Coordinates of C-alpha atoms and ligand atoms in Angstrom, one line a residue:
X1 CA 116.9 126.0 75.3
X2 CA 118.4 129.9 76.2
X3 CA 115.7 132.2 78.0
X4 CA 115.6 134.8 75.2
X5 CA 113.5 132.5 73.1
X6 CA 111.7 129.9 76.3
X7 CA 109.1 127.7 75.9
X8 CA 106.7 129.3 76.8
X9 CA 106.0 133.0 75.9
X10 CA 106.2 135.3 73.6
X11 CA 107.2 139.4 73.6
X12 CA 103.7 140.1 72.6
X13 CA 102.5 138.5 76.4
X14 CA 105.5 140.3 77.7
X15 CA 104.0 143.5 77.0
X16 CA 101.2 143.0 78.0
X17 CA 102.2 141.8 81.4
X18 CA 104.1 144.0 82.1
X19 CA 100.9 146.2 82.6
X20 CA 99.6 143.7 84.9
X21 CA 101.1 143.9 88.1
X22 CA 99.5 140.3 89.0
X23 CA 100.9 138.3 85.6
X24 CA 104.3 139.7 86.2
X25 CA 104.6 138.0 89.1
X26 CA 103.5 135.2 87.8
X27 CA 106.0 136.2 84.3
X28 CA 109.3 137.2 87.1
X29 CA 108.7 133.3 88.3
X30 CA 108.5 131.3 85.2
X31 CA 112.0 133.5 84.5
X32 CA 113.3 132.5 87.3
X33 CA 111.7 128.2 86.8
X34 CA 113.2 129.0 83.1
X35 CA 116.9 130.3 84.3
X36 CA 117.9 127.3 86.1
X37 CA 116.4 125.2 83.7
X38 CA 113.2 123.9 85.1
X39 CA 110.4 125.0 82.5
X40 CA 109.4 121.6 81.9
X41 CA 107.6 121.4 78.3
X42 CA 105.1 119.4 76.5
X43 CA 105.3 117.0 73.2
X44 CA 102.0 116.5 71.5
X45 CA 102.1 112.7 71.1
X46 CA 100.0 111.7 68.2
X47 CA 100.3 108.1 68.3
X48 CA 99.1 105.4 70.6
X49 CA 101.3 104.7 73.6
X50 CA 103.2 102.4 72.6
X51 CA 107.6 102.0 72.1
X52 CA 106.9 103.4 68.4
X53 CA 105.2 107.1 69.1
X54 CA 105.0 110.0 66.8
X55 CA 105.5 113.6 69.0
X56 CA 105.9 117.2 68.1
X57 CA 105.9 115.4 64.2
X58 CA 108.7 113.7 65.6
X59 CA 109.1 109.0 65.2
X60 CA 110.9 108.4 68.6
X61 CA 111.0 105.4 70.4
X62 CA 110.0 106.0 73.7
X63 CA 111.1 104.8 77.4
X64 CA 109.0 106.7 79.1
X65 CA 105.4 105.9 79.7
X66 CA 103.6 103.7 82.3
X67 CA 102.6 101.6 79.9
X68 CA 104.7 98.1 81.6
X69 CA 102.2 95.5 80.6
X70 CA 102.2 97.6 76.6
X71 CA 98.4 96.8 77.7
X72 CA 97.9 101.2 76.4
X73 CA 96.8 100.7 72.7
X74 CA 96.4 96.0 72.7
X75 CA 93.8 95.5 70.2
X76 CA 90.6 93.7 72.6
X77 CA 91.4 96.5 75.3
X78 CA 90.5 98.7 71.8
X79 CA 87.4 97.1 71.5
X80 CA 86.5 96.1 75.2
X81 CA 86.2 100.1 75.8
X82 CA 84.1 100.7 72.3
X83 CA 82.0 97.6 73.4
X84 CA 82.1 99.6 76.8
X85 CA 80.7 102.7 75.0
X86 CA 77.8 100.6 72.9
X87 CA 76.5 99.2 75.9
X88 CA 77.3 102.3 78.9
X89 CA 77.6 105.4 76.6
X90 CA 80.7 107.5 77.0
X91 CA 79.9 109.3 80.2
X92 CA 78.4 108.2 83.9
X93 CA 75.9 111.7 83.8
X94 CA 76.6 111.5 88.0
X95 CA 78.6 110.9 90.8
X96 CA 78.6 107.2 92.4
X97 CA 76.3 107.9 95.4
X98 CA 73.9 110.3 92.9
X99 CA 73.3 108.2 90.0
X100 CA 76.6 107.9 88.5
X101 CA 77.0 104.6 90.0
X102 CA 76.9 101.1 86.9
X103 CA 76.8 98.1 86.6
X104 CA 80.2 97.9 84.8
X105 CA 81.4 99.6 87.6
X106 CA 80.2 97.2 89.9
X107 CA 81.4 94.6 88.4
X108 CA 85.0 95.9 88.4
X109 CA 85.0 96.3 92.0
X110 CA 84.2 92.9 92.6
X111 CA 86.2 91.6 90.3
X112 CA 88.6 93.2 91.7
X113 CA 88.3 92.6 94.8
X114 CA 88.0 88.6 93.7
X115 CA 91.8 89.2 92.1
X116 CA 92.9 90.7 95.1
X117 CA 91.1 88.1 98.2
X118 CA 94.4 85.9 98.4
X119 CA 96.1 88.9 100.3
X120 CA 93.8 90.9 102.2
X121 CA 91.3 89.4 104.8
X122 CA 87.7 89.9 103.6
X123 CA 88.7 91.8 100.8
X124 CA 86.4 95.3 99.0
X125 CA 87.7 96.8 96.6
X126 CA 86.8 100.8 95.5
X127 CA 87.2 101.9 91.6
X128 CA 88.3 106.2 91.9
X129 CA 88.6 108.4 88.6
X130 CA 92.8 108.7 88.9
X131 CA 95.2 107.5 91.5
X132 CA 95.7 110.7 92.9
X133 CA 92.2 111.3 94.3
X134 CA 92.3 107.5 95.7
X135 CA 95.1 108.2 97.8
X136 CA 93.4 111.6 99.0
X137 CA 90.6 109.8 100.1
X138 CA 92.2 106.5 101.6
X139 CA 94.3 109.0 104.1
X140 CA 91.5 111.7 104.3
X141 CA 89.1 109.0 105.4
X142 CA 91.0 107.2 107.2
X143 CA 93.1 110.0 109.3
X144 CA 91.8 112.8 110.5
X145 CA 93.2 115.5 113.4
X146 CA 93.2 112.7 116.4
X147 CA 95.2 110.7 113.9
X148 CA 99.2 110.6 113.6
X149 CA 100.0 109.8 110.3
X150 CA 104.2 108.4 109.2
X151 CA 105.2 109.1 106.2
X152 CA 108.4 107.4 103.6
X153 CA 110.0 110.2 102.3
X154 CA 110.4 109.4 98.7
X155 CA 106.4 109.1 98.7
X156 CA 104.8 110.3 95.6
X157 CA 103.3 113.4 95.3
X158 CA 99.8 112.6 95.7
X159 CA 100.6 111.0 98.4
X160 CA 102.1 114.1 100.7
X161 CA 99.2 115.5 99.3
X162 CA 96.7 113.8 100.6
X163 CA 98.4 113.7 104.2
X164 CA 98.6 117.6 104.3
X165 CA 94.9 117.5 103.8
X166 CA 93.9 115.4 106.5
X167 CA 95.4 117.8 108.9
X168 CA 96.5 115.3 110.6
X169 CA 99.9 115.4 112.9
X170 CA 102.9 114.0 110.3
X171 CA 106.4 112.4 110.9
X172 CA 108.4 112.1 108.1
X173 CA 110.8 109.0 108.3
X174 CA 113.7 108.8 106.0
X175 CA 114.0 106.8 103.2
X176 CA 113.5 103.8 104.1
X177 CA 115.3 103.5 107.6
X178 CA 112.3 101.9 109.6
X179 CA 114.5 101.6 112.1
X180 CA 114.0 105.6 112.3
X181 CA 109.8 104.9 112.2
X182 CA 109.9 102.3 114.8
X183 CA 111.6 105.2 116.9
X184 CA 108.4 107.4 116.0
X185 CA 106.1 104.8 116.4
X186 CA 107.0 104.2 120.3
X187 CA 106.8 107.6 121.0
X188 CA 103.5 108.3 119.4
X189 CA 100.5 108.0 122.2
X190 CA 97.5 108.9 119.4
X191 CA 95.1 105.5 119.0
X192 CA 95.1 105.9 115.2
X193 CA 98.4 105.6 113.7
X194 CA 98.8 105.5 109.6
X195 CA 102.1 104.2 107.9
X196 CA 102.0 105.2 104.4
X197 CA 104.6 103.9 101.5
X198 CA 105.0 103.6 97.9
X199 CA 106.0 100.2 96.8
X200 CA 108.1 100.1 93.4
X201 CA 109.5 104.3 94.4
X202 CA 108.4 106.4 91.0
X203 CA 111.7 108.3 90.3
X204 CA 114.3 105.7 91.7
X205 CA 112.5 102.1 91.0
X206 CA 114.0 100.4 94.0
X207 CA 110.8 98.7 96.6
X208 CA 109.4 99.6 100.0
X209 CA 111.1 96.5 102.2
X210 CA 106.6 95.9 103.0
X211 CA 107.2 92.7 105.0
X212 CA 109.0 94.9 107.4
X213 CA 106.7 97.7 107.2
X214 CA 104.2 95.3 108.4
X215 CA 105.7 93.9 110.7
X216 CA 105.8 97.7 113.0
X217 CA 102.1 98.4 112.0
X218 CA 100.8 95.3 113.7
X219 CA 103.4 95.3 116.7
X220 CA 102.1 98.8 116.8
X221 CA 98.4 98.5 115.8
X222 CA 99.2 100.5 112.5
X223 CA 97.2 101.0 109.3
X224 CA 99.7 100.4 106.3
X225 CA 99.1 102.1 103.3
X226 CA 100.7 100.8 100.3
X227 CA 101.0 103.1 96.9
X228 CA 101.7 100.2 94.8
X229 CA 101.1 102.6 91.2
X230 CA 104.3 100.6 89.9
X231 CA 103.8 97.1 90.9
X232 CA 99.9 96.5 90.6
X233 CA 99.6 94.3 87.6
X234 CA 103.8 93.9 87.3
X235 CA 104.5 92.2 90.2
X236 CA 103.9 89.5 91.7
X237 CA 102.8 85.3 89.7
X238 CA 99.6 86.7 88.8
X239 CA 100.2 90.7 89.0
X240 CA 98.7 91.0 92.1
X241 CA 101.1 93.9 92.8
X242 CA 103.4 94.2 95.7
X243 CA 101.5 91.7 98.2
X244 CA 102.1 88.5 96.1
X245 CA 105.1 89.5 95.8
X246 CA 105.8 89.8 99.4
X247 CA 103.3 86.8 100.0
X248 CA 101.2 89.3 102.7
X249 CA 98.3 89.4 103.9
X250 CA 97.0 91.1 106.9
X251 CA 94.0 93.0 108.0
X252 CA 96.5 96.0 108.7
X253 CA 96.7 96.7 104.6
X254 CA 95.2 99.0 102.8
X255 CA 96.3 98.8 99.3
X256 CA 96.1 101.3 96.1
X257 CA 96.9 100.4 92.9
X258 CA 96.5 101.9 89.7
X259 CA 95.0 101.4 86.2
X260 CA 96.5 103.6 83.9
X261 CA 99.5 102.1 84.2
X262 CA 100.4 98.7 84.4
X263 CA 96.9 98.0 83.4
X264 CA 96.6 100.3 80.7
X265 CA 93.7 102.1 81.1
X266 CA 92.8 105.0 83.4
X267 CA 91.4 105.2 86.9
X268 CA 92.7 103.3 90.7
X269 CA 91.1 101.5 93.1
X270 CA 91.2 101.2 97.0
X271 CA 91.3 96.6 98.5
X272 CA 91.1 96.4 101.7
X273 CA 88.9 94.9 104.9
X274 CA 85.2 95.4 103.9
X275 CA 84.5 97.8 106.6
X276 CA 87.5 100.1 105.8
X277 CA 85.8 99.8 101.9
X278 CA 82.3 100.9 103.8
X279 CA 83.7 103.1 105.4
X280 CA 85.3 105.4 102.2
X281 CA 82.0 105.5 100.5
X282 CA 80.3 107.5 103.5
X283 CA 82.8 109.6 103.9
X284 CA 85.8 109.9 101.1
X285 CA 85.0 113.3 99.6
X286 CA 87.5 112.5 97.1
X287 CA 84.9 110.1 96.1
X288 CA 81.8 111.4 96.7
X289 CA 82.3 114.6 95.2
X290 CA 83.1 113.8 91.9
X291 CA 82.1 112.5 88.7
X292 CA 82.3 108.7 88.6
X293 CA 84.4 107.6 86.1
X294 CA 83.2 106.0 82.2
X295 CA 81.3 103.0 82.8
X296 CA 83.1 102.3 78.9
X297 CA 86.6 102.2 81.2
X298 CA 85.3 99.9 83.7
X299 CA 84.0 97.9 81.3
X300 CA 87.1 97.8 79.2
X301 CA 89.1 97.5 83.1
X302 CA 87.8 94.3 82.8
X303 CA 89.3 92.8 80.0
X304 CA 92.5 94.4 81.6
X305 CA 92.2 92.3 84.6
X306 CA 91.3 89.6 82.5
X307 CA 94.7 89.9 81.0
X308 CA 96.4 90.2 83.6
X309 CA 95.3 87.8 85.9
X310 CA 95.7 85.1 82.8
X311 CA 98.4 83.3 80.3
X312 CA 99.0 86.2 79.0
X313 CA 99.9 88.8 81.5
X314 CA 102.5 86.8 82.0
X315 CA 104.4 86.5 79.1
X316 CA 104.4 89.5 79.4
X317 CA 105.8 90.5 82.7
X318 CA 108.5 87.3 81.8
X319 CA 109.3 89.8 78.9
X320 CA 109.8 92.7 80.7
X321 CA 111.8 91.2 83.4
X322 CA 114.4 89.6 80.7
X323 CA 114.6 93.5 79.6
X324 CA 115.0 95.0 82.8
X325 CA 117.7 92.5 83.3
X326 CA 119.8 93.3 79.9
X327 CA 118.8 96.7 80.1
X328 CA 121.0 96.6 83.8
X329 CA 124.0 94.4 82.7
X330 CA 124.1 96.6 78.9
X331 CA 124.7 99.9 81.4
X332 CA 128.2 100.6 81.5
X333 CA 128.4 103.8 83.3
X334 CA 131.6 105.5 84.2
X335 CA 130.4 109.2 85.6
X336 CA 126.7 108.7 86.1
X337 CA 124.8 106.4 88.7
X338 CA 122.0 103.2 87.7
X339 CA 120.1 102.6 90.9
X340 CA 120.1 99.7 92.6
X341 CA 116.0 99.2 90.6
X342 CA 115.1 95.4 89.9
X343 CA 111.9 97.3 88.5
X344 CA 110.7 98.4 84.8
X345 CA 112.0 102.4 86.4
X346 CA 115.6 102.2 85.4
X347 CA 116.7 105.7 86.9
X348 CA 119.7 107.5 85.7
X349 CA 120.9 109.1 87.8
X350 CA 123.0 113.1 86.0
X351 CA 123.4 115.3 89.0
X352 CA 122.7 119.2 87.3
X353 CA 119.7 119.8 85.6
X354 CA 121.4 121.2 82.4
X355 CA 123.2 118.7 82.1
X356 CA 120.9 116.3 81.8
X357 CA 118.9 117.8 79.9
X358 CA 121.5 117.9 77.2
X359 CA 122.0 114.3 77.7
X360 CA 118.2 114.0 77.3
X361 CA 118.1 115.7 73.6
X362 CA 121.2 114.0 72.8
X363 CA 119.4 110.7 72.8
X364 CA 115.8 112.7 71.6
X365 CA 118.2 113.7 68.1
X366 CA 119.6 109.8 68.1
X367 CA 115.7 108.7 68.5
X368 CA 115.4 107.9 72.1
X369 CA 112.6 109.5 74.3
X370 CA 113.5 108.9 78.0
X371 CA 111.5 111.1 80.9
X372 CA 113.9 113.8 82.3
X373 CA 113.2 114.2 85.2
X374 CA 113.9 117.6 87.9
X375 CA 113.7 118.7 90.7
X376 CA 111.3 119.1 92.7
X377 CA 110.4 115.1 91.7
X378 CA 113.9 114.3 92.5
X379 CA 116.1 116.1 95.2
X380 CA 118.3 118.7 94.6
X381 CA 121.3 117.6 92.6
X382 CA 120.1 114.0 91.1
X383 CA 118.3 115.2 88.1
X384 CA 118.1 112.2 86.4
X385 CA 117.1 109.9 82.6
X386 CA 113.9 108.1 84.4
X387 CA 114.1 105.2 82.0
X388 CA 110.8 103.6 81.8
X389 CA 111.3 99.4 80.1
X390 CA 107.7 97.6 78.8
X391 CA 106.7 94.9 77.6
X392 CA 106.2 96.2 74.5
X393 CA 109.7 96.3 73.9
X394 CA 112.1 94.0 71.9
X395 CA 115.0 93.1 73.6
X396 CA 117.3 95.4 70.4
X397 CA 115.6 98.1 71.3
X398 CA 116.0 97.8 75.1
X399 CA 119.9 96.6 74.1
X400 CA 120.4 99.7 71.8
X401 CA 119.1 102.5 74.6
X402 CA 121.6 100.9 76.5
X403 CA 124.1 101.7 74.4
X404 CA 123.7 104.9 73.4
X405 CA 123.1 106.2 77.0
X406 CA 126.2 104.0 77.6
X407 CA 128.0 106.1 75.0
X408 CA 127.2 109.2 76.5
X409 CA 128.4 108.4 79.6
X410 CA 132.1 107.6 77.8
X411 CA 131.9 111.2 76.6
X412 CA 130.8 113.0 78.7
X413 CA 133.8 110.7 81.0
X414 CA 136.5 112.1 78.6
X415 CA 135.6 115.3 78.3
X416 CA 136.0 115.5 82.0
X417 CA 139.1 113.9 81.9
X418 CA 140.0 116.6 79.6
X419 CA 138.8 119.7 81.5
X420 CA 140.9 118.1 84.4
X421 CA 144.3 118.0 82.2
X422 CA 143.7 121.5 81.7
Ligands
LIG501 C1 100.7 107.2 89.2 C2 101.0 107.8 90.4 C3 99.5 108.5 91.7 C4 98.9 108.8 90.6 O1 98.3 107.8 90.0 P1 97.1 108.7 88.5 O2 95.9 107.5 88.4 O3 98.0 109.1 87.6 O4 96.1 109.8 89.2 C5 99.7 108.1 92.5 N1 101.2 107.3 92.8 C6 102.2 107.1 92.7 C7 103.2 106.5 93.3 C8 101.7 106.4 91.2 O5 103.1 106.8 90.2

């Protein structure tokens, strides 16, 4: 990936750009990114989301999707989506508040509310096109200029953007530092207080101490908005996510779960007290001013929830948990660091961007596709491989990946020793 042959352009574009100052500015900034090994490129996948994929013409074993239960290409879901298209067509045609709200959406929301009701008082659910929009919607609708928002340091970009858009007074509390949060809450004079956190931190894989956060929120009369993008379907005996995992129930809780990860389809939902949901329908701009997702997706998601909540879901979660243990035990690292994660997100921190890209490239040459994560998605000097495991992987596949990463780490260790001797 030398800068003379970079990923995003060609000479013809460069010459044209030089005659256009605005484009030249972008070209210069892209060149600067390239020099820092921060240019991202997309690979084109020709097959369904599964462990064995073909991307850019190459057969790979993928450990980078968030399809944690292996449902994205499940035959029953494919069939349900086809059936949904037959029943409802392929587009909703309008926003929910005009004429885009179909029976499929209604049934999905009822099903989700029923599913989440053991953990949420008077639960109601609202389906969104994406998790990004759901986060924007719930934060901007609940927090206004008069609110105080307390945001966990490692929150997902969609939460951060939601907080910014809300224009509420915002304080960021350090990662998992709930004593610092308590101090902030103690000093807060705003009557409307909102704490916002990821449940499973998407680039680290560890789980927030939601019970501790909830206690604080109850004591200081604050909402707790929890983004369970990586927990829904995966955590808890029935897959209800992080609230089930910790056995929580409280009127202070607002739940956001995404449906394009473990649920295998797309979209997201907020589950909360029915009054909160009614407020979102009236006020959440990211809900109101967008075309409703295809009803066929909602129809397929009904089947997805059936699978997640049933015996097959339990078996898939059990297999996934076994794979997580296997991977962690299989890793033997001298230089790089794994993180204390019990979830399907298993990062290996390498540090520098260039070194991490070399390792990811080497793994790809061996046929393994793992996430290659750089700043600003993660803090500076913590570039990492983000291995994600899925119930669709086999034990052998997972052990082989752990060995391949450990071998590369060993080589890096040896190289480091030689460098020190020289
Ligand atoms: C993926 C993700 C989202 C966004 O969900 P989409 O449905 O993909 O828009 C939000 N929060 C977290 C923590 C995520 O990982």
